[in-house]
CSV table of C-alpha atoms and ligand atoms in Angstrom, one decimal:
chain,number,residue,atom,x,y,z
A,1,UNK,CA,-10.1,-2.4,-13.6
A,2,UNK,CA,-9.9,-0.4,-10.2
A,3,UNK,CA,-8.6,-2.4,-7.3
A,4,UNK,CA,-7.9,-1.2,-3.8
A,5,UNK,CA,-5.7,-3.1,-1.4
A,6,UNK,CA,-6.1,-3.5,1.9
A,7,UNK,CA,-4.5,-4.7,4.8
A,8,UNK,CA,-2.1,-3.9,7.6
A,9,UNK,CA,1.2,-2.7,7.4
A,10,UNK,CA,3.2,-5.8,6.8
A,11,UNK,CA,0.8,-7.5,5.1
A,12,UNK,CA,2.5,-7.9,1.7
A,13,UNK,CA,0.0,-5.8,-0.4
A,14,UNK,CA,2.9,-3.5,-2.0
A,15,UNK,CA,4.8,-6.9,-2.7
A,16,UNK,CA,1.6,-8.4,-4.8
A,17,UNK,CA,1.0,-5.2,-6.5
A,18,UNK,CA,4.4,-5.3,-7.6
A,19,UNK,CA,3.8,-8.4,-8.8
A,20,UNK,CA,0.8,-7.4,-10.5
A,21,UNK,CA,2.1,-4.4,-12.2
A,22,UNK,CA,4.6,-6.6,-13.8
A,23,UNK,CA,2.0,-8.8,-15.5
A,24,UNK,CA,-0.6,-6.0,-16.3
A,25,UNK,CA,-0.3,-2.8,-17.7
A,26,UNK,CA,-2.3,-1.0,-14.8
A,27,UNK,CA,0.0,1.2,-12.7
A,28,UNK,CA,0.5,1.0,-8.8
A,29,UNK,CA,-0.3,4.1,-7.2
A,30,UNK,CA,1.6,3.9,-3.7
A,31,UNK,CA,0.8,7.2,-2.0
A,32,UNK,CA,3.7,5.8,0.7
A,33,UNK,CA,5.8,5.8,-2.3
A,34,UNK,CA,4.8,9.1,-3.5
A,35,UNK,CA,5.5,10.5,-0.1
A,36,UNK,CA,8.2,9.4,0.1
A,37,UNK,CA,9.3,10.9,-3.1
A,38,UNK,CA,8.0,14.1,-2.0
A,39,UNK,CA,10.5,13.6,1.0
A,40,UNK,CA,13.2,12.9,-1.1
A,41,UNK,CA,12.8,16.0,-3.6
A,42,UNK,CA,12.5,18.4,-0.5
A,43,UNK,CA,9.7,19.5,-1.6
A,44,UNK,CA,7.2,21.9,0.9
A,45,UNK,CA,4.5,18.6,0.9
A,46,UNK,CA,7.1,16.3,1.6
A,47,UNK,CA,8.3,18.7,4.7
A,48,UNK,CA,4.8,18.5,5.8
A,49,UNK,CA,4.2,15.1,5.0
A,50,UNK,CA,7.5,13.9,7.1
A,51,UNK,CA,7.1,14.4,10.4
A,52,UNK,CA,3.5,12.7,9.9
A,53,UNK,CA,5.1,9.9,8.8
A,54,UNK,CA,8.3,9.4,11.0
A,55,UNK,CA,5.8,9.2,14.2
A,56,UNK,CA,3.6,6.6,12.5
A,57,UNK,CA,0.5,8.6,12.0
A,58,UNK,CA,-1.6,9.3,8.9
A,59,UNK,CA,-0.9,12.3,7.1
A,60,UNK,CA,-3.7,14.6,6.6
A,61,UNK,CA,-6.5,13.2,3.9
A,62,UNK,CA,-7.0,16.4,2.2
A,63,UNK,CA,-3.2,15.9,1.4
A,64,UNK,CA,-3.1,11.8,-0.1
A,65,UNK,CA,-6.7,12.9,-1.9
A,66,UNK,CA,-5.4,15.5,-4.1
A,67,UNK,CA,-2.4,13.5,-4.9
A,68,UNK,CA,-4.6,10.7,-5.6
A,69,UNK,CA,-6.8,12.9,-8.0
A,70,UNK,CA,-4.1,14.5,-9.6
A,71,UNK,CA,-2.3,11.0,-10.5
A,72,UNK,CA,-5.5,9.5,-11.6
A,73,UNK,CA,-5.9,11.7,-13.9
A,74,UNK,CA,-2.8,10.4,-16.1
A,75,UNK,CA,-3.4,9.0,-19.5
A,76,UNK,CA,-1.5,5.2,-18.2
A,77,UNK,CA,-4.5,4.9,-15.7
A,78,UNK,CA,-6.7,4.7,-18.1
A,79,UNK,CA,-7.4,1.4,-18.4
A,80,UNK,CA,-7.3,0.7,-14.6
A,81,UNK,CA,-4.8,1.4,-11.7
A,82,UNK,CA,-3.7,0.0,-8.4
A,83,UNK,CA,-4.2,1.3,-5.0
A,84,UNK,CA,-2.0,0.4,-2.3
A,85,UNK,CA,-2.4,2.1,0.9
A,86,UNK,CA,-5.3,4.5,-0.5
A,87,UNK,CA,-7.7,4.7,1.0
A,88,UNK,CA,-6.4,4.3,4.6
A,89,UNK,CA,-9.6,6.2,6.0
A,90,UNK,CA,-13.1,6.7,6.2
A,91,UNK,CA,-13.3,10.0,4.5
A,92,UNK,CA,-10.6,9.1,2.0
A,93,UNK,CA,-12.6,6.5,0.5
A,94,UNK,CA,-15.3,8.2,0.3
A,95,UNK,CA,-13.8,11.3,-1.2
A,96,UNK,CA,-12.1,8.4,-3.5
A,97,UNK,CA,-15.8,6.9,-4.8
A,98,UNK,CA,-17.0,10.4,-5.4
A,99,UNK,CA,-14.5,11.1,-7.5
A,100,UNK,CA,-14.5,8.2,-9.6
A,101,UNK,CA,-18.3,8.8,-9.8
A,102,UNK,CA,-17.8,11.9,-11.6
A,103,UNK,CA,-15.5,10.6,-13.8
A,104,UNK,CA,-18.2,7.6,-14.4
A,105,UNK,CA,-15.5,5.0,-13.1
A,106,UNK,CA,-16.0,2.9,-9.5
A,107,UNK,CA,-13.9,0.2,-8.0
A,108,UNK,CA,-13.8,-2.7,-9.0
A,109,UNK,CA,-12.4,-4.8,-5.8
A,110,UNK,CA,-11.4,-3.8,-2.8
A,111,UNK,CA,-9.0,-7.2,-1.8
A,112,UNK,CA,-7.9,-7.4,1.9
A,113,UNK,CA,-4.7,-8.9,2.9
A,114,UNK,CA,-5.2,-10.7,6.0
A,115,UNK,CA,-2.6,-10.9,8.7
A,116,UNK,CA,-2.8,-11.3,12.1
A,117,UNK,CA,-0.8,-8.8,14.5
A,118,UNK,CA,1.3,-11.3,15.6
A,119,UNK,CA,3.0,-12.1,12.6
A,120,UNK,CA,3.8,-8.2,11.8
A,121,UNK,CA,6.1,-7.0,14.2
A,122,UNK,CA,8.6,-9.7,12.9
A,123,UNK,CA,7.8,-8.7,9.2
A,124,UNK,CA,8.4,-5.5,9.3
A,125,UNK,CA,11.3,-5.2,11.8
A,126,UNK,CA,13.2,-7.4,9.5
A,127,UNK,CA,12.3,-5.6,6.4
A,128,UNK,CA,14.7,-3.7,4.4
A,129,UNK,CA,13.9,-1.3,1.3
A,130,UNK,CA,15.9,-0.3,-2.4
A,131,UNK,CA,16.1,3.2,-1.5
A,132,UNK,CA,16.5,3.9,-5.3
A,133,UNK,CA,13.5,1.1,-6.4
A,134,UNK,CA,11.6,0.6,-3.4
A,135,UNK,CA,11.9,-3.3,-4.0
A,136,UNK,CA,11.2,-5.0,-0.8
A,137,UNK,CA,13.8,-7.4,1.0
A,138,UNK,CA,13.7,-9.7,4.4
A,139,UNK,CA,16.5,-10.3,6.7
A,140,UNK,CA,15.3,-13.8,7.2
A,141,UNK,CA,12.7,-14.4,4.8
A,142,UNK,CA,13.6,-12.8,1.6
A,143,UNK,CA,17.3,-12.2,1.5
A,144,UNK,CA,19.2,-10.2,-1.4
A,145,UNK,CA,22.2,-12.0,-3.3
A,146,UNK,CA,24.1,-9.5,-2.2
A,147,UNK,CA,23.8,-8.3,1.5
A,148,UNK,CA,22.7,-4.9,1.7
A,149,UNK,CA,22.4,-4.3,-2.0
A,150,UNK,CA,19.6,-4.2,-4.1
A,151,UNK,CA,18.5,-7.5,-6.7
A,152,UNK,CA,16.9,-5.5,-9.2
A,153,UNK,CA,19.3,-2.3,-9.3
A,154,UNK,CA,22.2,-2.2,-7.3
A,155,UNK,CA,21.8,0.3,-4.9
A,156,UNK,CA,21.7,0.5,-1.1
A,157,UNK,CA,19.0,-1.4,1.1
A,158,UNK,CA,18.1,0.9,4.0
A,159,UNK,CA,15.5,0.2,7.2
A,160,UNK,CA,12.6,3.0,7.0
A,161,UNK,CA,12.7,5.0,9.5
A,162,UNK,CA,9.1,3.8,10.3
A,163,UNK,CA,9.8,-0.1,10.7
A,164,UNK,CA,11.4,0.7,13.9
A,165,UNK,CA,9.7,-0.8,16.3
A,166,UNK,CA,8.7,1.7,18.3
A,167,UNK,CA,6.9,3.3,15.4
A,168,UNK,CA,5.4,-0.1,13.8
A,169,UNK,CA,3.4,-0.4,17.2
A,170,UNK,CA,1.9,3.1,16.4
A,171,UNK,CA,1.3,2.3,12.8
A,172,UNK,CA,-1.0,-0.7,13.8
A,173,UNK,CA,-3.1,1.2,16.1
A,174,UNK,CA,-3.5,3.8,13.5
A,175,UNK,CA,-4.2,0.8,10.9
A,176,UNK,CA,-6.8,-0.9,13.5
A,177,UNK,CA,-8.2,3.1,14.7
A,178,UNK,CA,-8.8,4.6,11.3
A,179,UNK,CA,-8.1,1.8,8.4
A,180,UNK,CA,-10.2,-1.3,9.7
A,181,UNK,CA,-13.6,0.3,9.4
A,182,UNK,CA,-12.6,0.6,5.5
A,183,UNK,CA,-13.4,-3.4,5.7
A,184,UNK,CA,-17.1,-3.1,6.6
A,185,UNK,CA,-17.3,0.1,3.9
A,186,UNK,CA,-16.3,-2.5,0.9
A,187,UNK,CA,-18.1,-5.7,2.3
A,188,UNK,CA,-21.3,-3.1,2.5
A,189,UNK,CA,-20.3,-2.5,-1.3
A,190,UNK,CA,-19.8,-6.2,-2.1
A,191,UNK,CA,-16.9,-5.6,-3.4
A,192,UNK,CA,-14.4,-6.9,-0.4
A,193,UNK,CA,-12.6,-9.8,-1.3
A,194,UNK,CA,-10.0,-11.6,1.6
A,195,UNK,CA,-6.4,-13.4,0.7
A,196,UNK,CA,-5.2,-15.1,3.3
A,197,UNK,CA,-1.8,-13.5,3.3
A,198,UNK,CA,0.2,-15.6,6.1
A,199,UNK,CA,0.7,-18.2,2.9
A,200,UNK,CA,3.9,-18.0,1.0
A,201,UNK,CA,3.9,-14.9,-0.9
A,202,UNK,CA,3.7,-17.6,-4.4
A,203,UNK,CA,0.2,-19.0,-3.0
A,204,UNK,CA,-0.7,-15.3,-2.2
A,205,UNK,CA,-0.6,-14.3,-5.6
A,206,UNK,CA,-2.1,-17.0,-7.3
A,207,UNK,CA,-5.1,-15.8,-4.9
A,208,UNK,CA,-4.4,-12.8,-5.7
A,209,UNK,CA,-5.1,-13.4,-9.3
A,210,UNK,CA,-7.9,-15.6,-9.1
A,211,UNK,CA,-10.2,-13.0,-8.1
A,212,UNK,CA,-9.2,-10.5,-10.6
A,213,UNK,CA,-9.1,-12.9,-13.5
B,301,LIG,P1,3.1,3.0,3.5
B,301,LIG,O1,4.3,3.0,2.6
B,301,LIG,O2,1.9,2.7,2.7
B,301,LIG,O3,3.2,2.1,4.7
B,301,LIG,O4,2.9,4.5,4.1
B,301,LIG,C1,3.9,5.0,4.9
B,301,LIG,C2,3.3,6.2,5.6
B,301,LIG,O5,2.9,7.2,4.7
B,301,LIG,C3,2.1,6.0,6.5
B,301,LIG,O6,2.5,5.5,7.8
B,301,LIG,C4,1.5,7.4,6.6
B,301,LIG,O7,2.2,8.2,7.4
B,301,LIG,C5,1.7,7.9,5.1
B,301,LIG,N1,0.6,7.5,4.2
B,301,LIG,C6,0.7,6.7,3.2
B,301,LIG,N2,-0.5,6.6,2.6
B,301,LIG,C7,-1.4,7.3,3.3
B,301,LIG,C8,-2.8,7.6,3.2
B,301,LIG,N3,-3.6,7.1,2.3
B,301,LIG,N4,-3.3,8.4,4.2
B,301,LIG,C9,-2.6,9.0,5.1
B,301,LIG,N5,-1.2,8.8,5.3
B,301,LIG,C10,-0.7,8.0,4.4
């Protein structure tokens, strides 16, 4: 199965596919994540793909549309993979159904994780990342046991450098600009399906899962 979430930053869709990935065998394919690894390596993509990032905007699609190619193409995607945070515009999912269209695959469900605006700014001010993991932690809503330490492996929680507010504000006119229209491109497919995500993130993921199986 090929799912793609959707939904604004904040919106809980790399927690749920988390969650996912830990009951299927389908991988997550994060291309924040892989960014972000690029970053961390130093590598000449990550250079490039930084000072996108740090300012909020969208890196550039020819850029997230090879990496998505190039991951797809691994043999533990076989059987279906995750996409949170591809496609994020217009031309990415189309370059996205092209490709799986030679490979004689399409999407499944694109699943939207509904939040109103409101509700973000306070989501992802307060959110703290592993910097080793990437698990996801709340100041107020989903403390650690330890403060400032990772659950799951111990290491330092950090704020992104793009949850500051300043930059959040940008990110959701870039989500509303060039990711929103994705919504009418699935629902012309058929193949949108919406969570209302403002539940507890429990109740999410049992809707979640409900339309996938
Ligand atoms: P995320 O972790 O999904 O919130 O992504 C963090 C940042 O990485 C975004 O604000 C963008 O700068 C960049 N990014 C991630 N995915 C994409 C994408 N599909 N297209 C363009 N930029 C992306």
């Amino acid at each position: 199965m090929i799912i793609v979430l959707l939904g604004p930053p904040g919106s809980g869709k790399g927690t749920q596919a988390k969650r996912l990935i830990s009951e299927v065998k389908w991988p997550q394919l994060s291309t924040g994540d892989m960014l972000r690894s690029a970053i961390g390596a130093g590598s000449q993509l990550g250079k490039e793909a930084k000072s996108f990032m740090d300012r909020g905007a969208l890196v550039p699609d020819s850029v997230v549309v090879q990496l998505i190619a190039d991951r797809t193409r691994n043999e533990d995607c076989r059987a279906g993979f995750v996409l949170d945070g591809f496609p994020r515009t217009l031309p990415q999912a189309e370059a996205l159904d092209q490709m799986l269209a030679t490979r004689g695959r399409g999407i499944d469900h694109a699943v939207l994780f509904d939040v109103p605006d409101a509700d973000l700014l306070e989501r992802l001010t307060g959110r703290r990342t592993c910097a080793k993991c990437g698990a996801m932690y709340h100041l107020q809503a989903a403390q650690p046991k330890k403060q400032g330490i990772c659950d799951q492996c111990g290491s330092a929680l950090i704020q992104r450098e793009d949850d500051r507010a300043e930059v959040i504000k940008k990110r959701l006119e870039v989500y509303h600009a060039q990711t929103s229209p994705l919504i009418e491109y699935y629902k012309k497919q058929e193949k949108l399906k919406t969570v209302n995500a403002t539940q507890a993130p429990d109740l999410v993921f049992q809707a979640f899962k409900k339309i996938l199986y």
